[in-house]
Coordinates of C-alpha atoms and ligand atoms in Angstrom, one line a residue:
X151 CA -91.9 109.2 -50.7
X152 CA -91.1 108.4 -54.3
X153 CA -88.5 105.9 -55.6
X154 CA -85.3 107.0 -57.3
X155 CA -85.3 105.2 -60.6
X156 CA -82.4 104.0 -62.7
X157 CA -80.6 107.0 -64.4
X158 CA -80.4 108.7 -61.0
X159 CA -77.0 109.3 -59.4
X160 CA -76.1 107.7 -56.1
X161 CA -73.2 109.1 -54.0
X162 CA -71.2 106.9 -51.7
X163 CA -69.0 108.1 -48.8
X164 CA -66.1 105.7 -49.2
X165 CA -64.6 104.0 -52.1
X166 CA -63.3 100.9 -50.4
X167 CA -64.3 97.4 -51.4
X168 CA -67.8 97.8 -50.0
X169 CA -68.3 101.0 -52.0
X170 CA -66.9 99.3 -55.0
X171 CA -69.2 96.3 -54.8
X172 CA -72.2 98.6 -54.1
X173 CA -71.3 100.6 -57.1
X174 CA -71.0 97.5 -59.3
X175 CA -74.5 96.4 -58.2
X176 CA -75.9 99.9 -58.9
X177 CA -74.3 100.1 -62.3
X178 CA -75.8 96.8 -63.1
X179 CA -79.2 98.4 -62.4
X180 CA -78.5 101.5 -64.5
X181 CA -77.6 104.0 -61.9
X182 CA -74.7 106.5 -62.0
X183 CA -72.3 106.5 -59.1
X184 CA -70.0 109.1 -57.5
X185 CA -67.8 108.3 -54.5
X186 CA -65.9 110.4 -52.0
X187 CA -62.6 109.0 -50.7
X188 CA -59.3 110.4 -49.4
X189 CA -57.5 108.0 -51.6
X190 CA -57.7 108.7 -55.4
X191 CA -56.6 105.2 -56.1
X192 CA -59.4 103.6 -54.0
X193 CA -60.9 100.3 -55.2
X194 CA -64.2 101.9 -56.3
X195 CA -62.3 104.3 -58.6
X196 CA -62.3 101.8 -61.4
X197 CA -66.1 101.2 -61.5
X198 CA -67.6 104.6 -60.8
X199 CA -68.5 107.7 -62.9
X200 CA -66.5 110.0 -60.7
X201 CA -64.4 110.1 -57.5
X202 CA -64.0 113.1 -55.3
X203 CA -60.8 113.1 -53.4
X204 CA -61.6 114.5 -49.9
X205 CA -61.1 113.7 -46.3
X206 CA -64.0 112.1 -44.2
X207 CA -64.4 115.4 -42.3
X208 CA -64.2 117.7 -45.3
X209 CA -67.6 119.2 -45.4
X210 CA -66.9 121.1 -48.7
X211 CA -66.0 117.8 -50.3
X212 CA -69.2 116.3 -48.9
X213 CA -71.2 119.2 -50.4
X214 CA -69.5 118.6 -53.8
X215 CA -70.5 115.0 -53.6
X216 CA -74.1 115.6 -52.7
X217 CA -74.7 118.4 -55.1
X218 CA -74.1 116.0 -57.9
X219 CA -76.3 113.2 -56.5
X220 CA -80.0 112.3 -55.9
X221 CA -79.2 110.4 -52.7
X222 CA -76.0 109.8 -50.7
X223 CA -75.1 106.7 -48.7
X224 CA -72.0 105.3 -47.1
X225 CA -69.7 102.3 -46.8
X226 CA -67.6 103.4 -43.8
X227 CA -68.5 104.8 -40.4
X228 CA -65.8 107.5 -40.1
X229 CA -67.7 110.3 -41.9
X230 CA -67.6 113.5 -39.9
X231 CA -70.8 114.9 -38.4
X232 CA -70.4 118.2 -40.4
X233 CA -69.9 116.2 -43.7
X234 CA -73.1 114.3 -43.1
X235 CA -75.0 117.5 -42.3
X236 CA -73.5 119.3 -45.3
X237 CA -74.5 116.5 -47.7
X238 CA -78.0 116.5 -46.3
X239 CA -78.6 120.1 -47.3
X240 CA -78.5 118.9 -51.0
X241 CA -80.2 115.5 -51.0
X242 CA -81.3 112.7 -48.7
X243 CA -78.5 110.9 -46.8
X244 CA -79.3 107.3 -46.0
X245 CA -78.6 106.2 -43.3
X246 CA -78.9 109.4 -41.5
X247 CA -76.3 111.5 -39.7
X248 CA -78.2 111.0 -36.4
X249 CA -78.0 107.2 -36.7
X250 CA -74.3 107.4 -37.8
X251 CA -73.4 109.6 -34.8
X252 CA -74.6 106.8 -32.4
X253 CA -73.0 103.9 -34.2
X254 CA -69.6 105.5 -35.0
X255 CA -68.9 105.8 -31.3
X256 CA -68.7 102.5 -29.5
X257 CA -69.6 104.1 -26.2
X258 CA -72.7 105.8 -27.6
X259 CA -73.6 102.6 -29.5
X260 CA -73.4 100.4 -26.4
X261 CA -75.3 102.9 -24.3
X262 CA -78.0 103.0 -27.0
X263 CA -78.3 99.2 -27.2
X264 CA -78.5 99.0 -23.4
X265 CA -81.0 101.8 -23.1
X266 CA -83.3 100.1 -25.6
X267 CA -83.1 96.8 -23.8
X268 CA -81.0 94.8 -26.4
X269 CA -78.7 92.1 -24.9
X270 CA -75.0 93.1 -24.7
X271 CA -72.0 91.9 -22.7
X272 CA -70.6 93.6 -19.6
X273 CA -68.6 96.7 -20.4
X274 CA -67.3 100.0 -19.0
X275 CA -66.7 103.2 -20.9
X276 CA -63.2 104.5 -20.2
X277 CA -61.5 107.9 -20.8
X278 CA -58.3 107.7 -18.8
X279 CA -55.6 105.2 -17.8
X280 CA -57.1 105.1 -14.3
X281 CA -60.5 104.2 -15.7
X282 CA -59.0 101.5 -17.8
X283 CA -57.3 100.0 -14.7
X284 CA -60.5 100.2 -12.6
X285 CA -62.6 98.7 -15.4
X286 CA -60.3 95.8 -15.9
X287 CA -60.2 95.2 -12.1
X288 CA -64.1 95.4 -11.9
X289 CA -64.7 93.2 -14.9
X290 CA -62.1 90.7 -13.7
X291 CA -60.0 88.4 -15.8
X292 CA -59.8 88.5 -19.6
X293 CA -60.9 91.7 -21.3
X294 CA -61.0 93.4 -24.7
X295 CA -60.2 97.1 -24.8
X296 CA -61.5 98.9 -27.9
X297 CA -61.2 102.5 -29.0
X298 CA -64.5 104.4 -29.2
X299 CA -63.9 105.4 -32.8
X300 CA -62.1 104.3 -35.9
X301 CA -61.3 100.7 -35.1
X302 CA -61.9 97.8 -37.5
X303 CA -60.5 94.3 -38.0
X304 CA -59.3 94.3 -34.4
X305 CA -57.3 97.5 -34.9
X306 CA -57.5 100.0 -32.1
X307 CA -58.0 97.0 -29.7
X308 CA -56.0 95.5 -26.9
X309 CA -56.5 92.2 -25.0
X310 CA -55.6 91.8 -21.4
X311 CA -55.5 88.9 -19.0
X312 CA -55.2 86.1 -21.5
X313 CA -51.9 84.9 -20.0
X314 CA -52.7 85.0 -16.3
X315 CA -53.3 87.9 -13.9
X316 CA -53.4 91.4 -15.5
X317 CA -50.1 93.2 -15.0
X318 CA -49.6 97.0 -14.8
X319 CA -47.7 96.7 -18.2
X320 CA -50.8 95.1 -19.8
X321 CA -53.0 97.9 -18.4
X322 CA -50.7 100.5 -19.9
X323 CA -50.5 98.5 -23.2
X324 CA -54.3 98.6 -23.3
X325 CA -54.4 102.3 -22.8
X326 CA -51.9 102.7 -25.7
X327 CA -54.0 100.4 -27.9
X328 CA -56.9 102.9 -27.3
X329 CA -54.6 105.6 -28.6
X330 CA -54.8 107.1 -25.1
X331 CA -58.3 108.2 -25.8
X332 CA -61.9 107.2 -25.1
X333 CA -62.9 103.6 -25.4
X334 CA -64.6 100.6 -23.9
X335 CA -63.4 97.7 -21.8
X336 CA -65.4 94.6 -22.4
X337 CA -65.4 91.4 -20.5
X338 CA -64.2 88.6 -22.8
X339 CA -67.2 86.4 -23.6
X340 CA -67.0 82.6 -23.8
X341 CA -67.9 82.2 -27.5
X342 CA -69.7 79.1 -28.9
X343 CA -70.1 80.9 -32.3
X344 CA -70.1 84.3 -33.9
X345 CA -73.0 85.2 -36.2
X346 CA -74.3 88.3 -38.0
X347 CA -77.7 89.3 -39.2
X348 CA -78.1 91.8 -42.0
X349 CA -81.3 93.9 -42.1
X350 CA -82.5 96.3 -44.7
X351 CA -85.1 99.0 -44.2
X352 CA -86.4 101.4 -46.8
X353 CA -87.7 105.0 -46.3
X354 CA -91.2 103.6 -47.0
X355 CA -90.8 101.4 -43.9
X356 CA -90.4 98.0 -45.6
X357 CA -88.0 95.7 -43.7
X358 CA -86.2 92.5 -44.8
X359 CA -84.0 90.5 -42.4
X360 CA -81.5 88.2 -44.0
X361 CA -80.9 84.6 -42.7
X362 CA -78.0 84.7 -40.2
X363 CA -74.4 84.2 -41.3
X364 CA -72.0 82.1 -39.3
X365 CA -68.6 83.9 -39.0
X366 CA -65.2 82.5 -38.2
X367 CA -62.5 84.9 -37.1
X368 CA -58.7 84.5 -36.9
X369 CA -56.8 87.2 -34.9
X370 CA -60.0 89.3 -34.6
X371 CA -60.3 89.5 -38.5
X372 CA -63.1 87.7 -40.3
X373 CA -61.6 84.6 -41.9
X374 CA -64.6 82.8 -43.4
X375 CA -68.4 83.1 -43.3
X376 CA -71.3 81.0 -44.5
X377 CA -75.0 81.3 -45.1
X378 CA -77.1 79.6 -43.8
X379 CA -75.6 79.5 -40.3
X380 CA -75.8 76.1 -38.6
X381 CA -77.7 77.3 -35.5
X382 CA -80.9 76.1 -33.9
X383 CA -84.0 77.5 -35.6
X384 CA -85.2 79.3 -32.3
X385 CA -81.8 81.0 -32.0
X386 CA -82.0 82.0 -35.7
X387 CA -85.4 83.5 -35.2
X388 CA -84.3 85.3 -32.0
X389 CA -81.3 86.8 -33.8
X390 CA -83.4 88.0 -36.7
X391 CA -85.9 89.5 -34.3
X392 CA -83.2 91.4 -32.5
X393 CA -81.9 92.8 -35.9
X394 CA -85.5 93.7 -36.9
X395 CA -86.1 95.5 -33.6
X396 CA -82.8 97.5 -33.8
X397 CA -83.6 98.6 -37.4
X398 CA -87.1 99.5 -36.5
X399 CA -86.1 101.4 -33.4
X400 CA -83.6 103.4 -35.4
X401 CA -86.1 103.9 -38.2
X402 CA -83.2 102.9 -40.4
X403 CA -82.9 103.9 -44.0
X404 CA -80.4 101.5 -45.7
X405 CA -78.6 98.4 -44.4
X406 CA -77.5 97.5 -40.9
X407 CA -75.3 94.5 -40.0
X408 CA -75.7 93.3 -36.5
X409 CA -72.7 91.2 -35.2
X410 CA -73.7 88.9 -32.4
X411 CA -72.0 86.5 -30.1
X412 CA -73.5 83.1 -29.2
X413 CA -72.1 82.5 -25.7
X414 CA -71.0 79.1 -24.6
X415 CA -74.1 79.1 -22.2
X416 CA -76.4 79.6 -25.2
X417 CA -77.2 83.4 -24.9
X418 CA -77.2 85.9 -27.8
X419 CA -75.3 89.1 -27.2
X420 CA -75.1 92.0 -29.7
X421 CA -71.4 92.7 -30.3
X422 CA -71.4 95.7 -32.7
X423 CA -73.4 97.4 -35.4
X424 CA -72.4 98.5 -38.9
X425 CA -74.9 100.7 -41.0
X426 CA -73.6 99.4 -44.4
X427 CA -72.8 96.3 -46.4
X428 CA -70.7 93.9 -44.3
X429 CA -67.9 91.5 -45.0
X430 CA -69.9 88.6 -43.6
X431 CA -72.6 89.0 -46.2
X432 CA -70.4 89.0 -49.4
X433 CA -71.7 85.4 -49.9
X434 CA -75.3 86.8 -50.1
X435 CA -74.4 87.5 -53.8
X436 CA -74.5 83.7 -54.3
X437 CA -76.5 82.4 -51.4
X438 CA -79.6 84.7 -51.4
X439 CA -82.2 85.9 -54.0
X440 CA -80.9 89.4 -53.5
X441 CA -77.3 90.3 -52.6
X442 CA -76.6 92.8 -49.8
X443 CA -75.2 95.2 -52.4
X444 CA -78.3 95.3 -54.6
X445 CA -80.4 95.5 -51.4
X446 CA -78.4 98.5 -50.3
X447 CA -79.2 100.2 -53.6
X448 CA -82.9 99.3 -53.4
X449 CA -83.1 100.5 -49.8
X450 CA -81.5 103.9 -50.4
X451 CA -83.4 104.5 -53.6
X452 CA -86.7 103.6 -51.8
X453 CA -87.4 100.8 -54.2
X454 CA -89.2 97.6 -53.1
X455 CA -86.7 95.5 -51.2
X456 CA -85.6 92.1 -52.7
X457 CA -86.3 88.7 -51.3
X458 CA -83.6 87.4 -48.9
X459 CA -84.4 83.7 -49.0
X460 CA -81.5 81.3 -49.4
X461 CA -81.2 79.9 -52.9
X462 CA -78.1 77.7 -52.2
X463 CA -75.6 77.5 -49.4
X464 CA -72.5 79.7 -50.0
X465 CA -69.4 80.7 -48.2
X466 CA -66.6 83.2 -48.5
X467 CA -63.0 83.3 -47.3
X468 CA -61.1 86.6 -47.1
X469 CA -57.8 87.0 -48.9
X470 CA -55.4 89.2 -46.9
X471 CA -52.3 90.9 -48.3
X472 CA -50.2 88.3 -46.6
X473 CA -50.7 85.8 -49.5
X474 CA -49.2 88.2 -52.0
X475 CA -46.0 88.4 -49.9
X476 CA -43.1 85.9 -49.4
X477 CA -41.8 85.5 -45.9
X478 CA -39.0 88.0 -46.7
X479 CA -41.6 90.6 -47.8
X480 CA -40.9 90.2 -51.6
X481 CA -44.0 90.0 -53.8
X482 CA -45.5 86.7 -55.0
X483 CA -48.5 85.8 -57.2
X484 CA -51.1 83.6 -55.5
X485 CA -52.0 80.5 -57.6
X486 CA -55.5 81.7 -58.6
X487 CA -55.6 79.1 -61.4
X488 CA -55.4 76.3 -58.9
X489 CA -58.0 77.9 -56.6
X490 CA -60.4 78.3 -59.5
X491 CA -60.2 74.6 -60.3
X492 CA -62.1 73.8 -57.2
X493 CA -65.8 73.3 -58.1
X494 CA -68.2 76.1 -57.2
X495 CA -65.5 78.7 -56.5
X496 CA -65.3 82.3 -57.7
X497 CA -62.7 84.9 -57.2
X498 CA -63.4 88.5 -56.2
X499 CA -60.5 91.0 -56.1
X500 CA -60.8 94.6 -55.1
X501 CA -58.0 96.1 -57.2
X502 CA -56.1 97.4 -54.2
X503 CA -52.8 98.6 -55.5
X504 CA -50.6 97.6 -52.6
X505 CA -50.8 94.3 -50.7
X506 CA -50.0 94.7 -46.9
X507 CA -50.1 92.1 -44.2
X508 CA -53.7 92.0 -42.8
X509 CA -55.1 94.1 -45.6
X510 CA -58.3 92.7 -47.2
X511 CA -57.4 92.4 -50.9
X512 CA -60.3 90.2 -52.0
X513 CA -62.2 87.1 -51.2
X514 CA -63.1 83.7 -52.7
X515 CA -66.7 82.5 -52.7
X516 CA -68.0 79.0 -53.1
X517 CA -71.5 77.4 -53.4
X518 CA -72.1 73.9 -52.1
X519 CA -74.8 71.4 -51.5
X520 CA -74.6 72.1 -47.8
X521 CA -73.1 74.9 -45.8
X522 CA -70.3 72.6 -44.7
X523 CA -69.6 71.7 -48.3
X524 CA -69.4 75.4 -49.3
X525 CA -67.0 76.1 -46.4
X526 CA -64.9 73.1 -47.3
X527 CA -64.6 74.1 -50.9
X528 CA -63.8 77.8 -50.2
X529 CA -61.1 76.8 -47.7
X530 CA -59.7 74.1 -50.0
X531 CA -59.4 76.8 -52.8
X532 CA -57.7 79.3 -50.4
X533 CA -55.3 76.6 -49.2
X534 CA -53.8 76.1 -52.7
X535 CA -53.2 79.8 -53.3
Ligands
ADP91 N1 -65.9 90.8 -25.6 C1 -65.4 89.9 -26.4 N2 -65.4 88.6 -26.1 C2 -64.9 87.6 -27.0 N3 -64.4 87.9 -28.2 C3 -64.4 89.2 -28.6 C4 -64.9 90.3 -27.7 N4 -64.8 91.4 -28.4 C5 -64.3 91.1 -29.6 N5 -64.0 89.8 -29.7 C6 -63.4 89.2 -30.9 O1 -62.7 90.1 -31.7 C7 -63.4 90.3 -33.0 C8 -63.4 91.8 -33.4 O2 -64.0 92.6 -32.4 P1 -65.1 93.6 -32.9 O3 -65.7 94.2 -31.6 O4 -66.1 93.0 -33.8 O5 -64.3 94.7 -33.6 P2 -64.0 95.1 -35.1 O6 -64.5 96.5 -35.2 O7 -62.5 95.0 -35.2 O8 -64.7 94.1 -35.9 C9 -64.8 89.8 -32.7 O9 -65.5 89.4 -33.9 C10 -64.5 88.6 -31.8 O10 -64.0 87.5 -32.5
MG92 MG1 -66.6 93.3 -35.8

């Protein structure tokens, strides 16, 4: 296997913020970048050599992308099977279509994790209203219902049983939240913490596992995240071992983020997998020797992987569209000048053209002497916006 050296062209399925930040890292190393995205105004548009406007399941668009590239990777899970296969006839696609097919379907993903002995919470696969009802009754009490495909940031999800016994209305609401299609019903886990572990593996078989990130969610959307995570060293090493084993079992080529729950009784459960850069590792740009974005490029180009040691604690806080909108929906300008006065803080905006409630528009990052210090600074900066 030979490395793809600078000057080569990297294709990315998806031109959202993750594709944009990968493209920026790749440009910094001297690569050319093409992206494919259904939205011609996508965030990566402004930093790439070319943008192909095509749907995720448009295999002709995928072929057009791959024909112009030396390797193709992705920043989003929704790429159609035929698009992945079509791209693979022209150049290597990393991660592979086979891996993506498992991960992009929550049912397949959970079955795969279970089959390979990785720890996951109680769940049932459901394909009808009746099955949703039965699953909720069997699991008992509070449950999360998640659509099999396409969900993110808590979208395509319903919660039941959080305000007493589950009513028939709630069951029907959950089925609607699934889009009346296949999904999973998960028993709600008592959470002490949420963490994630990023792992990179190159085609040559080199593996690097990042230090865990500690993630704080609000309304099922990541709110802030910090590296290193304040968890006991044995738990940290167990979490990294799980991530290593998953990447190794998949024979991953690229990045894989492993989201995990730390339960209130001290167990680690795998929540979900993402075969791409992840929101909870944006602070790796400042906390680690090698950012997740550079690592993605190294991994898909089969270069030596970069060190992942912590240089300094760093945190990020997400900026949702809400802060660009007044309560009456009229536009407002967040006070970035005030936020940037907080020591150690940097601003990252994705050039999304329209702010919407709940839409990730950018993030703030902060370094600090300790993880607590980094979190305090980034939240202080966000609060003055
Ligand atoms: N079974 C569960 N028990 C407790 N909290 C959960 C459970 N499933 C999801 N959550 C909460 O919702 C968030 C989003 O769910 P997740 O499965 O990660 O979907 P998404 O694809 O939207 O990130 C999680 O990070 C967690 O905070
Ligand atoms: Mg998640």
